[in-house]
Tab-separated table of C-alpha atoms in Angstrom:
chain	number	residue	atom	x	y	z
A	248	MET	CA	158.807	104.268	179.214
A	249	LYS	CA	160.298	107.680	178.641
A	250	LEU	CA	161.263	109.474	175.452
A	251	TYR	CA	164.365	111.628	175.074
A	252	VAL	CA	166.022	114.118	172.803
A	253	ILE	CA	169.769	113.555	172.865
A	254	GLY	CA	172.600	115.789	171.731
A	255	LYS	CA	175.368	118.104	172.879
A	256	PRO	CA	174.538	120.845	173.733
A	257	ILE	CA	170.897	120.179	174.576
A	258	LYS	CA	169.845	122.781	177.192
A	259	HIS	CA	168.320	125.020	174.508
A	260	SER	CA	165.945	122.333	173.205
A	261	LEU	CA	162.219	123.119	173.128
A	262	SER	CA	161.339	119.556	172.129
A	263	PRO	CA	160.216	118.533	175.651
A	264	ILE	CA	157.744	121.446	175.752
A	265	ILE	CA	156.242	120.370	172.408
A	266	HIS	CA	156.044	116.636	173.009
A	267	ASN	CA	154.905	116.797	176.636
A	268	PHE	CA	152.093	119.140	175.569
A	269	TRP	CA	150.862	116.563	173.044
A	270	ILE	CA	151.476	113.689	175.475
A	271	ASP	CA	149.254	115.397	178.063
A	272	ARG	CA	146.601	116.280	175.494
A	273	TYR	CA	146.299	112.653	174.377
A	274	ASN	CA	146.610	111.229	177.918
A	275	LEU	CA	149.655	109.120	177.115
A	276	LYS	CA	151.503	107.504	180.020
A	277	THR	CA	155.034	108.643	179.283
A	278	LYS	CA	157.297	111.673	179.559
A	279	TYR	CA	159.742	113.319	177.153
A	280	GLU	CA	163.025	114.682	178.514
A	281	LYS	CA	166.304	116.057	177.194
A	282	LYS	CA	169.592	114.280	177.827
A	283	GLU	CA	173.038	115.621	177.019
A	284	ILE	CA	175.376	112.745	176.240
A	285	ALA	CA	178.858	112.023	174.939
A	286	LYS	CA	179.282	110.023	171.732
A	287	SER	CA	180.453	107.046	173.796
A	288	GLN	CA	176.990	106.849	175.414
A	289	LEU	CA	175.065	106.332	172.160
A	290	ALA	CA	175.370	102.537	172.338
A	291	THR	CA	173.967	102.517	175.889
A	292	ILE	CA	170.914	104.529	174.793
A	293	ILE	CA	170.272	102.092	171.943
A	294	LYS	CA	170.501	99.126	174.334
A	295	GLN	CA	167.896	100.781	176.558
A	296	ILE	CA	165.546	101.096	173.584
A	297	LYS	CA	166.091	97.402	172.746
A	298	LYS	CA	165.276	96.475	176.346
A	299	LYS	CA	162.147	98.674	176.145
A	300	GLU	CA	163.440	100.887	178.956
A	301	ILE	CA	163.176	103.852	176.560
A	302	LYS	CA	160.345	104.157	174.045
A	303	GLY	CA	162.298	106.262	171.550
A	304	ILE	CA	164.594	109.216	171.001
A	305	ASN	CA	165.072	112.276	168.869
A	306	VAL	CA	168.670	112.877	167.850
A	307	THR	CA	170.103	116.354	167.376
A	308	LEU	CA	173.558	117.890	166.856
A	309	PRO	CA	176.113	116.401	166.622
A	310	TYR	CA	174.897	112.771	166.506
A	311	LYS	CA	172.537	112.503	163.506
A	312	ARG	CA	175.159	110.649	161.475
A	313	GLU	CA	177.264	109.251	164.324
A	314	ILE	CA	174.338	107.076	165.412
A	315	LEU	CA	173.975	105.332	162.023
A	316	PRO	CA	176.164	102.270	162.800
A	317	LEU	CA	173.815	101.436	165.697
A	318	ILE	CA	170.642	101.414	163.573
A	319	ASP	CA	169.256	98.089	162.262
A	320	ASN	CA	166.781	99.409	159.684
A	321	MET	CA	166.274	102.862	158.207
A	322	SER	CA	163.414	104.551	156.373
A	323	ASN	CA	163.936	105.589	152.765
A	324	SER	CA	164.238	109.213	153.930
A	325	ALA	CA	166.974	108.322	156.416
A	326	LYS	CA	168.832	106.253	153.802
A	327	ASP	CA	168.591	109.045	151.254
A	328	CYS	CA	170.053	111.700	153.530
A	329	ASP	CA	172.318	109.329	155.488
A	330	ALA	CA	171.222	110.848	158.794
A	331	VAL	CA	168.750	109.912	161.534
A	332	ASN	CA	166.836	112.116	163.962
A	333	THR	CA	164.105	109.728	165.178
A	334	VAL	CA	164.758	106.279	166.670
A	335	PHE	CA	162.426	103.598	168.066
A	336	LEU	CA	161.869	99.854	168.280
A	337	LYS	CA	159.994	98.273	165.360
A	338	LYS	CA	159.546	94.490	165.138
A	339	ASN	CA	162.341	94.106	167.715
A	340	LYS	CA	164.756	96.035	165.509
A	341	ILE	CA	166.190	99.517	166.059
A	342	TYR	CA	164.532	101.670	163.416
A	343	GLY	CA	165.767	105.081	162.300
A	344	ASP	CA	163.926	107.792	160.401
A	345	ASN	CA	164.665	111.377	159.425
A	346	THR	CA	161.956	114.015	159.728
A	347	ASP	CA	164.162	117.146	159.497
A	348	GLY	CA	163.849	117.830	155.791
A	349	LYS	CA	160.104	117.257	155.729
A	350	GLY	CA	159.704	119.562	158.717
A	351	PHE	CA	161.773	122.316	157.099
A	352	VAL	CA	159.997	122.164	153.737
A	353	LYS	CA	156.562	122.085	155.353
A	354	SER	CA	157.367	125.093	157.553
A	355	CYS	CA	158.330	127.172	154.496
A	356	GLU	CA	155.383	126.008	152.403
A	357	LYS	CA	152.844	126.608	155.179
A	358	ASN	CA	154.216	129.853	156.648
A	359	LEU	CA	155.700	131.570	153.602
A	360	LYS	CA	153.761	129.902	150.759
A	361	PHE	CA	157.210	129.186	149.316
A	362	ASN	CA	157.390	127.008	146.196
A	363	PHE	CA	160.755	125.245	145.927
A	364	GLY	CA	160.252	123.987	142.374
A	365	GLY	CA	162.797	125.432	139.939
A	366	THR	CA	164.456	127.674	142.544
A	367	LYS	CA	168.118	128.242	143.402
A	368	ILE	CA	169.089	127.850	147.061
A	369	PHE	CA	172.225	128.956	148.966
A	370	LEU	CA	172.844	126.633	151.913
A	371	VAL	CA	175.405	127.067	154.698
A	372	GLY	CA	176.515	123.922	156.516
A	373	ALA	CA	177.272	120.284	155.724
A	374	GLY	CA	176.144	118.405	158.842
A	375	GLY	CA	173.294	115.974	159.476
A	376	SER	CA	170.566	118.616	159.176
A	377	SER	CA	171.827	119.750	155.781
A	378	TYR	CA	171.583	116.183	154.427
A	379	GLY	CA	167.960	115.930	155.541
A	380	ILE	CA	167.018	119.305	154.099
A	381	ILE	CA	168.814	118.781	150.782
A	382	SER	CA	167.165	115.380	150.369
A	383	GLU	CA	163.728	117.024	150.533
A	384	LEU	CA	164.753	120.001	148.369
A	385	ILE	CA	165.719	117.546	145.633
A	386	LYS	CA	162.304	115.848	145.925
A	387	LYS	CA	160.716	119.294	145.542
A	388	LYS	CA	162.635	119.721	142.257
A	389	THR	CA	164.845	122.594	143.389
A	390	LYS	CA	167.000	123.542	140.389
A	391	GLU	CA	170.354	124.310	142.022
A	392	ILE	CA	171.812	124.310	145.552
A	393	PHE	CA	175.002	126.203	146.386
A	394	ILE	CA	176.678	124.774	149.502
A	395	SER	CA	179.357	126.278	151.730
A	396	ASN	CA	180.942	125.052	154.961
A	397	ARG	CA	184.011	125.933	156.993
A	398	THR	CA	185.417	122.452	156.330
A	399	GLU	CA	185.497	122.100	152.540
A	400	GLU	CA	186.001	118.324	152.738
A	401	ASN	CA	182.538	117.964	154.304
A	402	VAL	CA	180.960	119.927	151.449
A	403	LEU	CA	182.571	117.645	148.883
A	404	LYS	CA	181.301	114.561	150.773
A	405	LEU	CA	177.796	116.018	150.778
A	406	VAL	CA	177.897	116.878	147.072
A	407	ASN	CA	179.207	113.397	146.259
A	408	HIS	CA	176.445	111.792	148.349
A	409	PHE	CA	173.758	113.461	146.228
A	410	LYS	CA	175.513	113.163	142.863
A	411	ASN	CA	173.591	112.215	139.711
A	412	ARG	CA	170.371	113.849	140.950
A	413	THR	CA	168.142	116.200	138.981
A	414	THR	CA	169.193	119.045	141.283
A	415	SER	CA	172.671	120.473	140.741
A	416	LEU	CA	174.830	120.833	143.890
A	417	VAL	CA	177.632	123.412	143.701
A	418	PRO	CA	180.415	123.771	146.334
A	419	ILE	CA	181.141	127.379	147.350
A	420	ASN	CA	184.312	128.540	149.099
A	421	TRP	CA	183.736	129.569	152.732
A	422	SER	CA	185.499	132.884	152.110
A	423	ASN	CA	182.901	133.771	149.457
A	424	LEU	CA	179.525	133.743	151.238
A	425	LYS	CA	177.883	135.868	148.549
A	426	PRO	CA	174.697	134.378	147.061
A	427	ASN	CA	174.001	135.145	143.393
A	428	SER	CA	171.178	137.550	142.588
A	429	ASP	CA	168.969	134.717	141.322
A	430	VAL	CA	169.046	132.846	144.649
A	431	SER	CA	165.527	132.583	146.125
A	432	MET	CA	166.440	131.341	149.597
A	433	VAL	CA	169.459	131.336	151.923
A	434	ILE	CA	169.491	128.615	154.617
A	435	ASN	CA	171.750	128.349	157.655
A	436	THR	CA	171.864	124.717	158.813
A	437	THR	CA	174.797	125.216	161.208
A	438	SER	CA	174.708	125.963	164.949
A	439	PHE	CA	176.551	129.231	164.274
A	440	GLY	CA	174.379	131.921	165.823
A	441	MET	CA	173.195	130.043	168.900
A	442	LYS	CA	175.753	131.767	171.120
A	443	LYS	CA	175.378	135.440	171.923
A	444	GLY	CA	177.373	137.663	169.586
A	445	GLU	CA	177.931	135.010	166.902
A	446	PHE	CA	177.306	136.469	163.473
A	447	LEU	CA	177.186	134.595	160.187
A	448	GLU	CA	178.544	137.141	157.739
A	449	ILE	CA	176.758	136.783	154.401
A	450	ASN	CA	177.064	139.358	151.613
A	451	LEU	CA	173.511	140.481	150.824
A	452	ASP	CA	174.398	142.817	147.938
A	453	GLY	CA	172.352	142.331	144.782
A	454	LEU	CA	169.776	139.922	146.218
A	455	LYS	CA	166.117	140.314	145.270
A	456	SER	CA	163.844	141.773	147.948
A	457	SER	CA	161.776	138.580	147.756
A	458	THR	CA	164.731	136.435	148.906
A	459	VAL	CA	163.949	134.370	152.003
A	460	PHE	CA	166.474	133.879	154.810
A	461	ALA	CA	165.904	130.717	156.833
A	462	ASP	CA	167.807	129.713	159.962
A	463	ILE	CA	167.121	126.311	161.495
A	464	ILE	CA	168.160	127.742	164.886
A	465	TYR	CA	165.099	128.527	167.034
A	466	LYS	CA	166.797	129.625	170.240
A	467	PRO	CA	167.554	132.504	170.201
A	468	LYS	CA	164.320	133.367	168.412
A	469	GLU	CA	166.290	135.551	166.006
A	470	THR	CA	169.979	135.026	165.287
A	471	GLU	CA	172.092	138.062	164.447
A	472	MET	CA	171.924	137.020	160.793
A	473	LEU	CA	168.118	136.997	160.793
A	474	LYS	CA	167.995	140.369	162.570
A	475	LYS	CA	170.204	141.909	159.894
A	476	CYS	CA	168.192	140.385	157.058
A	477	LYS	CA	164.890	141.522	158.545
A	478	LYS	CA	166.193	145.095	158.919
A	479	LYS	CA	167.079	145.066	155.237
A	480	GLY	CA	163.527	144.054	154.338
A	481	PHE	CA	164.063	140.372	153.497
A	482	ARG	CA	161.557	137.736	154.579
A	483	THR	CA	162.879	135.540	157.379
A	484	ILE	CA	161.949	132.343	159.182
A	485	ASN	CA	163.616	130.681	162.166
A	486	GLY	CA	163.684	126.986	163.020
A	487	LEU	CA	160.685	126.820	165.361
A	488	ASP	CA	158.132	125.742	162.764
A	489	MET	CA	160.582	123.209	161.350
A	490	LEU	CA	161.045	121.822	164.879
A	491	ILE	CA	157.290	121.532	165.450
A	492	TYR	CA	156.485	119.942	162.078
A	493	GLN	CA	159.293	117.400	162.318
A	494	ALA	CA	158.246	116.695	165.924
A	495	ALA	CA	154.707	115.966	164.733
A	496	ILE	CA	156.055	113.361	162.308
A	497	SER	CA	158.154	111.766	165.081
A	498	PHE	CA	155.135	111.754	167.393
A	499	ASN	CA	153.141	109.880	164.772
A	500	LEU	CA	155.939	107.319	164.346
A	501	TRP	CA	156.011	106.640	168.103
A	502	PHE	CA	152.272	106.700	168.908
A	503	ASP	CA	150.496	106.310	165.547
A	504	ILE	CA	148.624	109.553	166.253
A	505	SER	CA	148.129	112.079	163.434
A	506	LEU	CA	148.176	115.522	165.030
A	507	THR	CA	145.669	118.166	163.980
A	508	LYS	CA	146.274	121.722	162.783
A	509	LYS	CA	145.113	122.873	166.218
A	510	ASP	CA	147.664	120.597	167.924
A	511	ILE	CA	150.406	122.198	165.812
A	512	LYS	CA	149.151	125.741	166.388
A	513	ASP	CA	148.761	125.286	170.150
A	514	ALA	CA	152.234	123.758	170.502
A	515	LYS	CA	153.742	126.745	168.683
A	516	GLU	CA	151.953	129.221	170.948
A	517	ILE	CA	153.283	127.449	174.036
A	518	CYS	CA	156.834	127.485	172.633
A	519	GLU	CA	156.640	131.179	171.817
A	520	ARG	CA	155.563	131.946	175.382
A	521	SER	CA	158.659	130.131	176.640
A	522	TYR	CA	161.111	132.542	174.974
């Protein structure tokens, strides 16, 4: 049975490189491929999992929330962020989990030694990835998250979803992408920057030199936003480590194999050679 990552677009995905490396290392009889699909094809994919024609899938933009009606049972993480990125059959039921937020947090903690507790975060985007990341930021006791998105209605839905939490969520107008001076991290959770020449214009004036700029995009290796931030001396991180850490969690869910630090490190080296 094969595994897939589904989405639209999907050509850029490095997930097959990561998973097939681990699959080969552990001598597993399967293969992981990418499949670009329309929303109308989601139900067919789920039926194939139920029939055991497909072992499982990763779900990426724009289907992390669209797939929810087709899921029988969800993990607490998936329920909390109302988005799914990992799907498989469990006790003859379609099971959905979300590993995005855990992958993002772990990448920042491991690579940057970043401590989210008590910090203020400026987040751009209100899609499925933002729900997963915010869910984990709240668990890490982030103090305040400022959220902006081109469609204001989506920001308000997101804020309402996480209301009455210990972390304060504050909507920010799209025309005012200017983080306050006490913001410790700026995160782009949108796909804006994947296409050549796309530039996410954020006002950097007044930010501390220790501010981190994170972009969950990993291809290109550096978006125009990250290039600008790096030139100005800010610390930056792209989405590759997030992708690898969340992939490791998915891999464990599918095969019950806990990957080692070396497995993670080797997968990253292979990905970096593919750029």
